[in-house]
mmCIF file of C-alpha atoms in Angstrom:
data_model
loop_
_atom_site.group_PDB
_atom_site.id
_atom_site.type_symbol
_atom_site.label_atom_id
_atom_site.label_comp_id
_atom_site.label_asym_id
_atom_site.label_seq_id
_atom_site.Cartn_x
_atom_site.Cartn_y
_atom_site.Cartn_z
ATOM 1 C CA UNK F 1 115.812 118.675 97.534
ATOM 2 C CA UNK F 2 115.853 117.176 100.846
ATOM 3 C CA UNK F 3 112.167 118.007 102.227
ATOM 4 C CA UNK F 4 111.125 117.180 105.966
ATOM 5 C CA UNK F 5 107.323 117.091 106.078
ATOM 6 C CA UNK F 6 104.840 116.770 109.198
ATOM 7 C CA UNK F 7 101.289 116.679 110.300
ATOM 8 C CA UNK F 8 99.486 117.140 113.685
ATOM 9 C CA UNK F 9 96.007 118.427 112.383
ATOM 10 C CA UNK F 10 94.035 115.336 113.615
ATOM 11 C CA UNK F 11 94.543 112.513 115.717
ATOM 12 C CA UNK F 12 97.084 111.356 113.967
ATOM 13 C CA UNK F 13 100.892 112.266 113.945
ATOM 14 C CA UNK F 14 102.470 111.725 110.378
ATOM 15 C CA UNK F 15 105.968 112.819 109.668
ATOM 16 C CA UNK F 16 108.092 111.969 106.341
ATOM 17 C CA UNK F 17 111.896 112.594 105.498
ATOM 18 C CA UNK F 18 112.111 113.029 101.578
ATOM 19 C CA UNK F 19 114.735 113.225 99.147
ATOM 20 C CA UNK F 20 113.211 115.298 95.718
ATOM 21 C CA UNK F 21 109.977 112.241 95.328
ATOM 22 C CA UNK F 22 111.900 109.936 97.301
ATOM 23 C CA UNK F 23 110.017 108.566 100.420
ATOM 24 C CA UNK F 24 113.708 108.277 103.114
ATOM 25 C CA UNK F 25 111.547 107.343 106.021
ATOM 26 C CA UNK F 26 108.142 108.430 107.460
ATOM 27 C CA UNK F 27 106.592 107.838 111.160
ATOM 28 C CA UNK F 28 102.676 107.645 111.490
ATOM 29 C CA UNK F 29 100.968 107.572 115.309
ATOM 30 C CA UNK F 30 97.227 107.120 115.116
ATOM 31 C CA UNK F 31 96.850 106.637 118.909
ATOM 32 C CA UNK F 32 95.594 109.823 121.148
ATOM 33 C CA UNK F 33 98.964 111.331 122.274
ATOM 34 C CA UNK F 34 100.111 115.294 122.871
ATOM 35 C CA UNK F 35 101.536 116.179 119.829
ATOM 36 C CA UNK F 36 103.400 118.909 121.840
ATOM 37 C CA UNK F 37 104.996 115.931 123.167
ATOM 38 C CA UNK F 38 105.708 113.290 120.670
ATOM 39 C CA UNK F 39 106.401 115.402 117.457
ATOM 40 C CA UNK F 40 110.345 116.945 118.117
ATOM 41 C CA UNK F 41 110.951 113.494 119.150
ATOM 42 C CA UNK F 42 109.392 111.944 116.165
ATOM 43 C CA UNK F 43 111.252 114.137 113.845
ATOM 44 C CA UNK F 44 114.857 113.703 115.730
ATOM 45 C CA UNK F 45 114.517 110.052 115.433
ATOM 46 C CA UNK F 46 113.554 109.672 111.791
ATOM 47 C CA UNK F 47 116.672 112.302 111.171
ATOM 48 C CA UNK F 48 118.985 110.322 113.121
ATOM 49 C CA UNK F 49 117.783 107.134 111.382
ATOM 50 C CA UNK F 50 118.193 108.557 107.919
ATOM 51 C CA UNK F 51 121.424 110.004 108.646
ATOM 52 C CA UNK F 52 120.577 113.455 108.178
ATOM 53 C CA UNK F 53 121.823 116.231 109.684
ATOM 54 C CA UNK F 54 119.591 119.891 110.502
ATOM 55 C CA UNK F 55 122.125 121.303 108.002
ATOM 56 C CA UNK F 56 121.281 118.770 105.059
ATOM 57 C CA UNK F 57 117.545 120.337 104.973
ATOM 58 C CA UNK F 58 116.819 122.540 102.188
ATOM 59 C CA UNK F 59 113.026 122.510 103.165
ATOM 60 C CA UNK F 60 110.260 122.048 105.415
ATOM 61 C CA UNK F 61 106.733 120.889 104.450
ATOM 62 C CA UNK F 62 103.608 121.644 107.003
ATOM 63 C CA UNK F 63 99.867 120.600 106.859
ATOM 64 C CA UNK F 64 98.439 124.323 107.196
ATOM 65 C CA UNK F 65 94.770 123.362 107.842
ATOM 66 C CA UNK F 66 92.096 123.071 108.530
ATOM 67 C CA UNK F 67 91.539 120.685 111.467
ATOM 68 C CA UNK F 68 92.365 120.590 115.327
ATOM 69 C CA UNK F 69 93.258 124.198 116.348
ATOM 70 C CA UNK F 70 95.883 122.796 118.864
ATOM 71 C CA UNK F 71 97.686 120.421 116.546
ATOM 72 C CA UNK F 72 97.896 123.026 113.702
ATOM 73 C CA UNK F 73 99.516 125.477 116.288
ATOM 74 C CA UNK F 74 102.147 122.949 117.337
ATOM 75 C CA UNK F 75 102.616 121.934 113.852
ATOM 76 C CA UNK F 76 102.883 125.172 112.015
ATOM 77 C CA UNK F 77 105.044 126.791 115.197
ATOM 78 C CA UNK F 78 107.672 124.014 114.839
ATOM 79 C CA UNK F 79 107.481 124.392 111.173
ATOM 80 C CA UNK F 80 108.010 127.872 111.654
ATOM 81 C CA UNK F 81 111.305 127.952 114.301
ATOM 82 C CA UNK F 82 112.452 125.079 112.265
ATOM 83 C CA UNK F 83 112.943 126.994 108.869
ATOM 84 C CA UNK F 84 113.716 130.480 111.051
ATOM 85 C CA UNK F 85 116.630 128.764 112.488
ATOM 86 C CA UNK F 86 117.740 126.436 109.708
ATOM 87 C CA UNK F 87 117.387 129.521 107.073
ATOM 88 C CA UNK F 88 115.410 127.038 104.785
ATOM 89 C CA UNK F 89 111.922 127.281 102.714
ATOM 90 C CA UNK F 90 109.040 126.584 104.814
ATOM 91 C CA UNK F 91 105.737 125.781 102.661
ATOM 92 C CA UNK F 92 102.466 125.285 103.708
ATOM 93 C CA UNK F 93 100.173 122.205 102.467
ATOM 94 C CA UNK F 94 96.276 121.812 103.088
ATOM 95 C CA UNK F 95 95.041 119.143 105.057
ATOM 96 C CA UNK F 96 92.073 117.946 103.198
ATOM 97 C CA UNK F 97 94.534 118.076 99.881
ATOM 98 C CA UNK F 98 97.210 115.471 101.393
ATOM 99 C CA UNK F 99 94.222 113.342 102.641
ATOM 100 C CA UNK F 100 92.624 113.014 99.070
ATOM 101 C CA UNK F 101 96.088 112.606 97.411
ATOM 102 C CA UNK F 102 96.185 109.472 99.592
ATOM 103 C CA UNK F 103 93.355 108.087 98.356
ATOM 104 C CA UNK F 104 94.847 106.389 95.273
ATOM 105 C CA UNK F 105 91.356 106.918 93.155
ATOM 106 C CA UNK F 106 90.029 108.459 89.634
ATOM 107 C CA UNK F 107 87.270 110.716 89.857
ATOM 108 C CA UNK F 108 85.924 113.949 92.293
ATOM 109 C CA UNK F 109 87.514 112.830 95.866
ATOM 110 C CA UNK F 110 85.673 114.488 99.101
ATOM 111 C CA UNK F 111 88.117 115.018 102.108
ATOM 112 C CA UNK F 112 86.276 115.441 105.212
ATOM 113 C CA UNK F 113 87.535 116.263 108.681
ATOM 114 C CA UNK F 114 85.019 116.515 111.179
ATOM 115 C CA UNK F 115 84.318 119.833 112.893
ATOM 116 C CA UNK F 116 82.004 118.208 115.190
ATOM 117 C CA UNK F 117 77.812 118.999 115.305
ATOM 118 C CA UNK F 118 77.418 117.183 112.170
ATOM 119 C CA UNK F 119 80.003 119.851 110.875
ATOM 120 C CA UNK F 120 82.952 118.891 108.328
ATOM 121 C CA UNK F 121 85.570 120.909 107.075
ATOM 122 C CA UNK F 122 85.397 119.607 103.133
ATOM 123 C CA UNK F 123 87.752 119.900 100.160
ATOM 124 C CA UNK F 124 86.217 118.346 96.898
ATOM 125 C CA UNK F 125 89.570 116.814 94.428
ATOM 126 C CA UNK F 126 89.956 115.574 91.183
ATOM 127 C CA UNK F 127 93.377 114.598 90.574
ATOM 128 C CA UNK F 128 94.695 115.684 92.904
ATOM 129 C CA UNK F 129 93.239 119.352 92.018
ATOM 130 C CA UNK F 130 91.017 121.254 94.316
ATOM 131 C CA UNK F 131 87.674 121.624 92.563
ATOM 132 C CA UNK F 132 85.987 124.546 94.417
ATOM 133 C CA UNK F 133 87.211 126.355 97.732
ATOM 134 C CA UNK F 134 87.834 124.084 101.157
ATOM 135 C CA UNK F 135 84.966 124.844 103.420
ATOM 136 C CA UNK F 136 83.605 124.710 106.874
ATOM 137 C CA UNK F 137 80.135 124.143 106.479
ATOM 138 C CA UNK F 138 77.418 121.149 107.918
ATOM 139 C CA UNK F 139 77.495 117.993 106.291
ATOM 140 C CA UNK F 140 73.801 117.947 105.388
ATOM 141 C CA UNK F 141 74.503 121.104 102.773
ATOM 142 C CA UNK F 142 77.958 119.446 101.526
ATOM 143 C CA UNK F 143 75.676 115.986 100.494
ATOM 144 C CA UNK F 144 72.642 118.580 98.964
ATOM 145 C CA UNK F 145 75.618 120.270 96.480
ATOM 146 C CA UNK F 146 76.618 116.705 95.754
ATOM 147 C CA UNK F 147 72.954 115.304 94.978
ATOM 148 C CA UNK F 148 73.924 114.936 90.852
ATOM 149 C CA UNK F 149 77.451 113.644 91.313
ATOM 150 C CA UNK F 150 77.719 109.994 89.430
ATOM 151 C CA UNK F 151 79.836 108.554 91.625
ATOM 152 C CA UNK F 152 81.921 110.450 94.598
ATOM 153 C CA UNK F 153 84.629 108.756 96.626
ATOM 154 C CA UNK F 154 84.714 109.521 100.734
ATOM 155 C CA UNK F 155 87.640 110.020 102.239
ATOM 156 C CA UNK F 156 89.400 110.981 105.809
ATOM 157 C CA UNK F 157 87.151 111.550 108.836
ATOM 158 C CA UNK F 158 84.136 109.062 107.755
ATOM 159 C CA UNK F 159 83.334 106.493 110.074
ATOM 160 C CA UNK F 160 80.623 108.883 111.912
ATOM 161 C CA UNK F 161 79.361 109.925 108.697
ATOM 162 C CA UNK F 162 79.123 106.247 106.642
ATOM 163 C CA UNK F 163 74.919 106.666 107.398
ATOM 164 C CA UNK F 164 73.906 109.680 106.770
ATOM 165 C CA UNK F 165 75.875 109.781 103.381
ATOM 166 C CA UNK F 166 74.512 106.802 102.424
ATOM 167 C CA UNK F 167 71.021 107.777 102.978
ATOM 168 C CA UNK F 168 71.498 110.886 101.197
ATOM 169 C CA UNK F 169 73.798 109.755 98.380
ATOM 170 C CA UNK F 170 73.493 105.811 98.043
ATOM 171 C CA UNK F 171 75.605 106.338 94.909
ATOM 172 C CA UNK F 172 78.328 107.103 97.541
ATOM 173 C CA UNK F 173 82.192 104.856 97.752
ATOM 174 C CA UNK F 174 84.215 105.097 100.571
ATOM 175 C CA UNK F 175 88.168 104.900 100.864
ATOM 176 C CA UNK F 176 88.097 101.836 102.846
ATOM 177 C CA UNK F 177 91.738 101.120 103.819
ATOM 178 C CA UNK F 178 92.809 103.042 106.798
ATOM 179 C CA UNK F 179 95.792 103.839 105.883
ATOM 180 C CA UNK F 180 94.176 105.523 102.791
ATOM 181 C CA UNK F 181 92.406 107.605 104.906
ATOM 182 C CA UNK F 182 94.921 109.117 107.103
ATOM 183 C CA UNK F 183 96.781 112.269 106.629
ATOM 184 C CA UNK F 184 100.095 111.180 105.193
ATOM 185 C CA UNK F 185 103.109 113.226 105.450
ATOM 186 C CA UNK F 186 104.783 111.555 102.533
ATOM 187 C CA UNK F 187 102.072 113.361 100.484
ATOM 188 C CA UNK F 188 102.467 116.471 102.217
ATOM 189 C CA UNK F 189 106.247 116.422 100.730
ATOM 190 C CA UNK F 190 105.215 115.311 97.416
ATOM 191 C CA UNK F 191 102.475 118.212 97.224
ATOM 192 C CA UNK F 192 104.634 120.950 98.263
ATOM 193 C CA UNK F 193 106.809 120.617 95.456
ATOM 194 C CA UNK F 194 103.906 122.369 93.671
ATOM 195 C CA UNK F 195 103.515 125.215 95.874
ATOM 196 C CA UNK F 196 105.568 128.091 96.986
ATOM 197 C CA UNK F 197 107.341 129.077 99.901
ATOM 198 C CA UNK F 198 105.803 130.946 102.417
ATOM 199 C CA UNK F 199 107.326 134.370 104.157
ATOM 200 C CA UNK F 200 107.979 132.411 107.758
ATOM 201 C CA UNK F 201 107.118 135.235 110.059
ATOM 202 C CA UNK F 202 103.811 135.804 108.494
ATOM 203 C CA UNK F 203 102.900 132.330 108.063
ATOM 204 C CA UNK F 204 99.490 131.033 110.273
ATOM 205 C CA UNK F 205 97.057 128.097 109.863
ATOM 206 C CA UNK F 206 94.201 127.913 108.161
ATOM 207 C CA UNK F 207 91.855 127.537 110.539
ATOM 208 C CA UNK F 208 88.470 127.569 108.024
ATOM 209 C CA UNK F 209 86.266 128.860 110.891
ATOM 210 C CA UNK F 210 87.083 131.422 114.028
ATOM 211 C CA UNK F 211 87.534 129.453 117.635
ATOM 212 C CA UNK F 212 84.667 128.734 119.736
ATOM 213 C CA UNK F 213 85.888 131.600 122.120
ATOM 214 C CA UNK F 214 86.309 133.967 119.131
ATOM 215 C CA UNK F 215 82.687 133.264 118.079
ATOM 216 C CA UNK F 216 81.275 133.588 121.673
ATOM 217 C CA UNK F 217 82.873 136.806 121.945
ATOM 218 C CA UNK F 218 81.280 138.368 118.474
ATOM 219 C CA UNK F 219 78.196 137.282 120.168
ATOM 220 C CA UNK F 220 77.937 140.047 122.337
ATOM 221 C CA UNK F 221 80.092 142.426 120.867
ATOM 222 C CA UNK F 222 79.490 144.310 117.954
ATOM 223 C CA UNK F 223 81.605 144.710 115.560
ATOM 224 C CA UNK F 224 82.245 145.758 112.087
ATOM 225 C CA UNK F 225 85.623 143.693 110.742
ATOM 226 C CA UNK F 226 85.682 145.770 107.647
ATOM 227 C CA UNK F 227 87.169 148.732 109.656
ATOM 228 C CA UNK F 228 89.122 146.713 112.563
ATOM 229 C CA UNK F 229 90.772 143.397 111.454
ATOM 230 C CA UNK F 230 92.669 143.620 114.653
ATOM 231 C CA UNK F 231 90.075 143.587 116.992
ATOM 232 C CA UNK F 232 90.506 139.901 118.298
ATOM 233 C CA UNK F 233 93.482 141.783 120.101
ATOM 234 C CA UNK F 234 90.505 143.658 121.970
ATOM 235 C CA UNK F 235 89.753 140.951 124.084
#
């Protein structure tokens, strides 16, 4: 199974050419650059590097979410005309799961990306295994659920966070290696061996919380989403 992989949901650009659990090449960016930009690129010179053709995919591996609403709409869009053109599977992969699967640690794993205003989008992992639902929701609630945890493991977004952890959970580790704590395509790959594929044309991101524009507009407009799920489209 030959398995290209990719990631634009943060900062950081990560994209991995596979071969079944075979790491062919992978190209990380960590530097603020338009993903629009720098990700086709990225991916045509890993394939030509590798020697693979388009034709020799059989798959294509995407971080789904949650994170940077731009980055997840260039990410899952390529995935998307990438697999729609190539005829290949397209699967989906959370963001918070590849960034715990990187940390290389035994016990309960917190992922956090941060969602700004003392926010985090949070996934809590245990082998790898997601131990309750991914969630948008403020930091100071994540570290009250956590209050009785013997020892929990930080991972991803948590340089801004390092205090306020500490001061609620001095019991708290933190994935110190960089590298550890960046979203890793290779990971991605390895992960969506477990999941299925996606229908293509019905695939979106998982965004975790509506857009600030979204929520501004539900602000002054009622609304009942039991009896319209389209009525975003109003607007």
């Amino acid at each position: 199974m030959k398995r290209l992989a990719f990631d634009t949901s943060s900062q950081t650009l990560s994209v991995a050419l596979t071969e079944d659990t075979t790491l062919l090449g992978k190209i990380d960016l960590n530097i603020k650059k338009n993903h629009s930009i720098t990700l086709m690129p990225a991916i045509d010179f890993l394939m030509t590097n590798v020697g693979f053709a388009p034709s020799d995919l059989d798959s294509i591996a995407v971080a789904k979410g949650p994170g940077s609403y731009t980055g997840l709409r260039i990410a899952v869009t390529t995935a998307k005309t990438l697999a729609s053109t190539l005829g290949i599977e397209l699967i989906g992969v959370s963001s918070l799961a590849a960034i715990a699967a990187n940390a290389c640690v035994k016990g309960k794993v917190i992922a956090l990306i941060d969602a700004r205003r003392q926010n985090v989008y949070a996934g809590i992992y245990e082998d790898k295994q997601l131990v309750n639902q991914e969630r948008h929701l403020p930091l100071s609630q994540l570290l009250s659920e956590l209050s009785q945890e013997k020892t929990v493991h930080f991972t991803g977004e948590i340089d801004g966070f390092r205090e306020l952890i500490l001061a609620s959970l001095p019991q708290a580790k933190f994935i110190e290696n960089p590298e550890r704590r960046l979203p890793n395509a290779y990971q991605i790959a390895c992960l969506a061996s477990h999941e299925k594929a996606v229908e293509v044309d019905y695939f979106e991101p998982e965004y975790l919380k509506k857009v600030e524009a979204e929520e501004k507009w539900l602000e002054t407009h009622a609304h009942d989403e039991t009896t319209d799920a389209n009525y975003i489209q109003k607007i």
